[in-house]
Short mmCIF file of C-alpha atoms in Angstrom, two decimals:
data_model
loop_
_atom_site.label_atom_id
_atom_site.label_comp_id
_atom_site.label_asym_id
_atom_site.label_seq_id
_atom_site.Cartn_x
_atom_site.Cartn_y
_atom_site.Cartn_z
CA UNK A 940 63.86 61.90 68.43
CA UNK A 941 63.39 60.16 65.34
CA UNK A 942 62.63 63.51 63.58
CA UNK A 943 65.71 65.07 64.99
CA UNK A 944 67.93 62.39 63.83
CA UNK A 945 66.26 62.71 60.27
CA UNK A 946 66.84 66.40 60.36
CA UNK A 947 70.50 65.78 61.55
CA UNK A 948 70.96 63.25 58.69
CA UNK A 949 69.60 65.71 55.96
CA UNK A 950 71.80 68.22 57.47
CA UNK A 951 75.11 66.01 56.98
CA UNK A 952 73.92 65.42 53.51
CA UNK A 953 73.56 69.00 52.55
CA UNK A 954 77.05 69.98 54.24
CA UNK A 955 78.77 66.98 52.24
CA UNK A 956 77.02 68.44 49.01
CA UNK A 957 77.97 72.10 49.78
CA UNK A 958 81.72 70.78 50.11
CA UNK A 959 81.73 68.96 46.92
CA UNK A 960 80.41 72.08 45.10
CA UNK A 961 82.37 74.70 47.05
CA UNK A 962 84.42 77.03 44.77
CA UNK A 963 88.13 77.16 45.27
CA UNK A 964 89.12 80.99 46.12
CA UNK A 965 91.37 81.49 43.38
CA UNK A 966 90.92 82.11 39.57
CA UNK A 967 94.45 82.15 38.42
CA UNK A 968 97.31 79.54 38.97
CA UNK A 969 100.91 80.67 38.37
CA UNK A 970 103.15 77.64 38.48
CA UNK A 971 106.97 77.09 38.48
CA UNK A 972 108.60 73.90 38.81
CA UNK A 973 109.86 70.65 36.81
CA UNK A 974 108.50 67.83 34.85
CA UNK A 975 105.87 67.07 37.57
CA UNK A 976 103.99 70.20 36.69
CA UNK A 977 105.16 70.95 33.29
CA UNK A 978 102.17 71.26 30.58
CA UNK A 979 104.11 71.38 27.33
CA UNK A 980 107.17 73.99 27.90
CA UNK A 981 109.89 71.69 27.19
CA UNK A 982 107.92 70.19 24.43
CA UNK A 983 107.59 73.67 22.66
CA UNK A 984 111.46 74.38 23.62
CA UNK A 985 112.45 71.18 21.91
CA UNK A 986 110.16 71.69 18.92
CA UNK A 987 107.71 69.22 19.66
CA UNK A 988 110.44 66.39 19.81
CA UNK A 989 110.59 65.77 23.82
CA UNK A 990 108.65 64.13 25.51
CA UNK A 991 107.94 61.75 22.72
CA UNK A 992 104.16 62.33 21.80
CA UNK A 993 102.45 59.71 21.64
CA UNK A 994 102.81 58.05 23.93
CA UNK A 995 103.13 61.15 26.27
CA UNK A 996 100.15 63.31 26.39
CA UNK A 997 100.40 66.48 24.46
CA UNK A 998 103.82 67.61 25.94
CA UNK A 999 103.14 66.35 29.47
CA UNK A 1000 105.64 64.03 31.06
CA UNK A 1001 102.71 61.56 31.79
CA UNK A 1002 99.79 59.71 29.87
CA UNK A 1003 97.23 62.39 30.55
CA UNK A 1004 96.93 65.88 32.21
CA UNK A 1005 98.98 66.72 35.21
CA UNK A 1006 98.00 67.55 38.83
CA UNK A 1007 97.79 71.28 38.44
CA UNK A 1008 95.28 70.69 35.55
CA UNK A 1009 93.09 68.76 37.91
CA UNK A 1010 92.64 71.33 40.99
CA UNK A 1011 89.53 73.03 39.30
CA UNK A 1012 91.00 76.40 38.15
CA UNK A 1013 91.23 76.67 34.44
CA UNK A 1014 93.30 79.83 34.09
CA UNK A 1015 96.98 78.31 34.26
CA UNK A 1016 100.09 80.35 33.79
CA UNK A 1017 102.69 77.50 33.67
CA UNK A 1018 106.41 78.35 33.57
CA UNK A 1019 107.40 74.65 34.70
CA UNK A 1020 110.04 73.03 32.48
CA UNK A 1021 110.85 69.25 32.78
CA UNK A 1022 114.42 68.73 34.05
CA UNK A 1023 114.38 72.16 36.03
CA UNK A 1024 116.31 72.68 39.15
CA UNK A 1025 115.31 75.13 41.98
CA UNK A 1026 118.02 77.81 40.57
CA UNK A 1027 120.53 77.38 37.66
CA UNK A 1028 123.01 79.61 39.51
CA UNK A 1029 123.11 76.79 42.19
CA UNK A 1030 122.63 73.55 39.93
CA UNK A 1031 121.83 73.73 36.16
CA UNK A 1032 119.09 71.67 34.86
CA UNK A 1033 118.57 69.95 31.61
CA UNK A 1034 115.98 68.12 29.62
CA UNK A 1035 116.05 65.84 26.75
CA UNK A 1036 118.26 63.33 27.93
CA UNK A 1037 120.23 65.78 29.69
CA UNK A 1038 121.39 67.94 26.39
CA UNK A 1039 119.25 70.97 26.54
CA UNK A 1040 119.46 73.57 29.47
CA UNK A 1041 116.04 74.70 30.80
CA UNK A 1042 115.39 77.61 33.34
CA UNK A 1043 115.27 76.75 36.82
CA UNK A 1044 112.45 78.03 39.26
CA UNK A 1045 113.95 81.07 40.12
CA UNK A 1046 114.95 81.87 36.23
CA UNK A 1047 111.02 80.98 35.76
CA UNK A 1048 110.04 83.50 38.13
CA UNK A 1049 112.30 86.14 36.23
CA UNK A 1050 110.43 85.09 32.89
CA UNK A 1051 107.48 85.50 34.62
CA UNK A 1052 108.29 89.09 35.80
CA UNK A 1053 109.34 90.13 32.52
CA UNK A 1054 106.29 88.96 30.82
CA UNK A 1055 103.80 90.28 33.56
CA UNK A 1056 102.64 93.73 34.95
CA UNK A 1057 102.61 92.95 38.36
CA UNK A 1058 100.75 96.17 39.37
CA UNK A 1059 97.51 95.00 37.77
CA UNK A 1060 97.79 91.43 39.28
CA UNK A 1061 95.01 90.18 41.54
CA UNK A 1062 97.14 88.92 44.21
CA UNK A 1063 94.12 87.92 46.38
CA UNK A 1064 92.67 85.87 43.74
CA UNK A 1065 96.13 84.23 42.33
CA UNK A 1066 97.75 81.09 43.93
CA UNK A 1067 101.62 80.87 42.90
CA UNK A 1068 102.80 77.21 43.11
CA UNK A 1069 106.23 75.91 43.33
CA UNK A 1070 107.27 72.26 43.14
CA UNK A 1071 110.83 71.44 42.62
CA UNK A 1072 113.79 70.21 44.08
CA UNK A 1073 114.12 66.56 42.99
CA UNK A 1074 116.61 67.50 39.94
CA UNK A 1075 118.84 69.26 42.19
CA UNK A 1076 119.87 65.88 43.56
CA UNK A 1077 119.78 64.34 39.99
CA UNK A 1078 122.21 66.74 38.65
CA UNK A 1079 124.27 66.83 41.55
CA UNK A 1080 124.58 63.60 43.63
CA UNK A 1081 126.45 65.16 46.49
CA UNK A 1082 124.30 68.21 47.28
CA UNK A 1083 123.02 68.45 50.90
CA UNK A 1084 119.09 68.90 51.49
CA UNK A 1085 119.57 71.87 53.53
CA UNK A 1086 120.89 73.66 50.70
CA UNK A 1087 118.53 72.47 48.19
CA UNK A 1088 115.79 73.58 50.78
CA UNK A 1089 117.54 76.64 50.97
CA UNK A 1090 117.15 77.28 47.48
CA UNK A 1091 113.59 76.31 47.51
CA UNK A 1092 112.97 79.15 50.14
CA UNK A 1093 114.78 81.80 48.12
CA UNK A 1094 112.27 80.93 45.60
CA UNK A 1095 109.32 81.61 48.01
CA UNK A 1096 111.18 84.83 49.21
CA UNK A 1097 111.23 86.01 45.52
CA UNK A 1098 107.50 85.57 45.26
CA UNK A 1099 106.92 87.35 48.49
CA UNK A 1100 109.02 90.29 47.26
CA UNK A 1101 106.38 90.71 44.41
CA UNK A 1102 103.57 90.78 46.62
CA UNK A 1103 102.24 87.22 46.29
CA UNK A 1104 99.60 86.35 48.98
CA UNK A 1105 99.03 82.84 48.22
CA UNK A 1106 101.97 80.32 47.77
CA UNK A 1107 101.21 76.66 47.59
CA UNK A 1108 104.64 74.64 48.10
CA UNK A 1109 104.75 70.86 47.48
CA UNK A 1110 107.20 68.88 49.40
CA UNK A 1111 109.25 65.87 47.83
CA UNK A 1112 107.75 62.56 46.68
CA UNK A 1113 108.90 59.49 47.98
CA UNK A 1114 111.69 59.02 45.84
CA UNK A 1115 112.33 55.66 47.29
CA UNK A 1116 109.37 54.13 45.55
CA UNK A 1117 110.32 55.16 42.06
CA UNK A 1118 110.76 52.27 39.70
CA UNK A 1119 114.61 53.35 38.81
CA UNK A 1120 115.36 52.09 42.37
CA UNK A 1121 116.63 48.70 42.61
CA UNK A 1122 118.38 47.97 45.64
CA UNK A 1123 117.71 47.83 49.38
CA UNK A 1124 120.72 50.25 49.69
CA UNK A 1125 119.16 52.81 47.48
CA UNK A 1126 115.70 52.56 49.35
CA UNK A 1127 117.44 53.24 52.67
CA UNK A 1128 119.37 56.22 51.10
CA UNK A 1129 116.43 57.98 49.21
CA UNK A 1130 114.21 57.59 52.09
CA UNK A 1131 116.68 59.17 54.64
CA UNK A 1132 117.51 61.62 52.20
CA UNK A 1133 113.83 62.82 51.14
CA UNK A 1134 112.53 62.73 54.66
CA UNK A 1135 115.42 64.91 55.88
CA UNK A 1136 114.66 67.33 52.92
CA UNK A 1137 111.05 67.36 53.77
CA UNK A 1138 111.83 67.99 57.51
CA UNK A 1139 113.93 70.99 56.65
CA UNK A 1140 111.29 72.35 54.22
CA UNK A 1141 108.59 72.21 56.78
CA UNK A 1142 110.56 74.12 59.18
CA UNK A 1143 111.83 76.58 56.61
CA UNK A 1144 108.04 77.41 55.29
CA UNK A 1145 107.04 77.55 58.86
CA UNK A 1146 109.43 80.05 59.81
CA UNK A 1147 108.54 82.11 56.83
CA UNK A 1148 104.89 81.97 57.63
CA UNK A 1149 105.64 83.54 60.92
CA UNK A 1150 107.55 86.21 59.59
CA UNK A 1151 104.77 87.12 57.04
CA UNK A 1152 101.53 87.37 58.77
CA UNK A 1153 99.79 88.82 55.80
CA UNK A 1154 100.66 85.92 53.59
CA UNK A 1155 99.03 82.57 53.24
CA UNK A 1156 101.65 79.70 52.80
CA UNK A 1157 100.57 76.22 51.98
CA UNK A 1158 102.45 73.31 52.41
CA UNK A 1159 101.15 70.22 50.76
CA UNK A 1160 102.53 66.75 52.19
CA UNK A 1161 102.57 64.93 48.56
CA UNK A 1162 105.10 62.47 50.25
CA UNK A 1163 102.71 61.14 52.66
CA UNK A 1164 99.81 61.23 50.19
CA UNK A 1165 101.80 58.91 47.83
CA UNK A 1166 102.64 56.41 50.46
CA UNK A 1167 99.15 56.20 51.44
CA UNK A 1168 98.10 55.51 47.89
CA UNK A 1169 100.91 52.89 47.66
CA UNK A 1170 99.98 51.27 50.99
CA UNK A 1171 96.50 50.74 50.00
CA UNK A 1172 96.97 50.21 46.19
CA UNK A 1173 94.39 47.06 46.32
CA UNK A 1174 91.82 49.54 46.91
CA UNK A 1175 92.71 51.71 43.94
CA UNK A 1176 93.64 48.17 41.85
CA UNK A 1177 97.13 49.66 41.21
CA UNK A 1178 100.33 48.07 40.32
CA UNK A 1179 102.96 49.32 42.41
CA UNK A 1180 106.00 47.03 41.39
CA UNK A 1181 106.19 48.10 37.77
CA UNK A 1182 106.05 50.99 35.47
CA UNK A 1183 104.19 50.89 32.09
CA UNK A 1184 106.79 52.60 29.84
CA UNK A 1185 110.61 52.13 29.75
CA UNK A 1186 112.52 55.12 28.83
CA UNK A 1187 116.07 54.65 27.61
CA UNK A 1188 118.53 56.61 25.62
CA UNK A 1189 115.64 58.87 24.14
CA UNK A 1190 113.40 56.00 23.30
CA UNK A 1191 110.22 54.87 24.81
CA UNK A 1192 109.25 51.09 25.03
CA UNK A 1193 105.67 50.17 26.04
CA UNK A 1194 105.30 47.75 28.32
CA UNK A 1195 101.58 47.85 29.31
CA UNK A 1196 98.32 48.64 27.73
CA UNK A 1197 96.51 49.68 30.95
CA UNK A 1198 98.49 52.75 32.22
CA UNK A 1199 95.47 53.67 34.58
CA UNK A 1200 96.36 50.71 36.72
CA UNK A 1201 99.90 51.87 37.56
CA UNK A 1202 101.27 54.45 39.77
CA UNK A 1203 104.36 55.27 37.59
CA UNK A 1204 104.15 55.80 33.92
CA UNK A 1205 107.91 55.34 33.48
CA UNK A 1206 110.99 55.08 35.80
CA UNK A 1207 110.41 58.65 37.08
CA UNK A 1208 106.91 59.94 36.67
CA UNK A 1209 103.34 59.34 37.63
CA UNK A 1210 100.59 58.29 35.29
CA UNK A 1211 97.60 60.68 34.93
CA UNK A 1212 95.61 58.78 37.46
CA UNK A 1213 97.86 59.56 40.27
CA UNK A 1214 97.95 63.09 38.92
CA UNK A 1215 94.52 63.33 39.09
CA UNK A 1216 94.52 61.74 42.89
CA UNK A 1217 96.84 64.72 43.77
CA UNK A 1218 94.88 67.36 42.00
CA UNK A 1219 91.72 66.28 43.83
CA UNK A 1220 93.75 66.20 47.26
CA UNK A 1221 95.14 69.46 46.77
CA UNK A 1222 92.00 71.20 45.81
CA UNK A 1223 90.45 69.84 49.11
CA UNK A 1224 93.71 71.05 50.92
CA UNK A 1225 93.20 74.51 49.64
CA UNK A 1226 89.48 74.39 50.45
CA UNK A 1227 90.14 73.38 54.12
CA UNK A 1228 93.38 74.94 55.06
CA UNK A 1229 93.93 78.07 56.38
CA UNK A 1230 97.68 78.43 56.32
CA UNK A 1231 100.84 76.83 56.66
CA UNK A 1232 100.13 73.00 57.96
CA UNK A 1233 101.50 69.88 56.50
CA UNK A 1234 98.63 68.77 54.82
CA UNK A 1235 98.12 65.31 56.60
CA UNK A 1236 100.88 63.44 58.50
CA UNK A 1237 103.53 64.00 60.93
CA UNK A 1238 106.89 63.58 59.13
CA UNK A 1239 108.75 62.48 62.66
CA UNK A 1240 106.28 59.39 62.63
CA UNK A 1241 106.85 58.76 59.13
CA UNK A 1242 110.70 58.56 59.73
CA UNK A 1243 110.45 56.08 62.44
CA UNK A 1244 108.04 53.92 60.70
CA UNK A 1245 110.04 54.08 57.44
CA UNK A 1246 113.15 52.89 59.03
CA UNK A 1247 111.51 50.13 61.19
CA UNK A 1248 110.28 48.89 57.68
CA UNK A 1249 113.56 49.15 56.00
CA UNK A 1250 115.31 47.02 58.42
CA UNK A 1251 112.95 44.20 58.26
CA UNK A 1252 112.40 43.88 54.49
CA UNK A 1253 114.78 42.24 52.17
CA UNK A 1254 113.36 42.51 48.43
CA UNK A 1255 111.76 45.23 47.15
CA UNK A 1256 108.86 43.35 45.76
CA UNK A 1257 107.64 42.94 49.30
CA UNK A 1258 108.52 46.10 50.64
CA UNK A 1259 105.56 48.04 52.11
CA UNK A 1260 105.73 51.81 52.27
CA UNK A 1261 104.22 52.99 55.81
CA UNK A 1262 103.01 56.26 56.73
#
């Protein structure tokens, strides 16, 4: 019996080690999106004037590498621009204090097509990534989530038309946790809108997946992932009440000396530490997922628990975001 237990234990150790060293099944990432994924496109567009470096890291909207650089795939073709919307023909996006227009995701896909010979792309080993939508709401305060989701789905369809076989889509992060949120009314509004967006996105991606059996669509639930980190912030030694830098009128004020201890680097963007956690989680998701599945949690359960907490909390500093 003891020998059997020892062998089982050793087998578990070997399996665990294999999971850690398992290679992700892609050698190229082609990414489209906004500042959460931009690795320097806006920085180059603005002739190295925005974001301000330092303190921002090499044109990233963070203090270090962003999540897509932490998945474990070195060949990254990144077309994401800070300030980008899903489609400029739908809602125009801007950067650098909203003064310089940038290509939306659909326009980014067009740029990619103009620069790429699709006939020689290894679609089996290429992962396409779309992470966008937040700026649609920023530049059009009255737009409905269903229309924004439809625009994201149009982007996915554009990639399907060119023969993409693997597409990763990120849902919306919990906007209600961002430092620019100041009132309880804002928390209620942004929570409701974000969850409605994510529910619609999940339904739309599921339908696309059903109609395209030869394609693998990955929907990563970054919403729940960030809430999990915030709810367990003490385990990560993270400050969830404040942000490290303050950006106002194109100027950056440093408020802390330890950004690795914060969730948000400024009023809107994650620190490099959070990006690394997201990248690690996405990597594990890609290794274990076989297709369209929300990466971890049920959005409907999140909806019920979020509103339960909202109506029982009075001050943002004591607000616990639940999953």
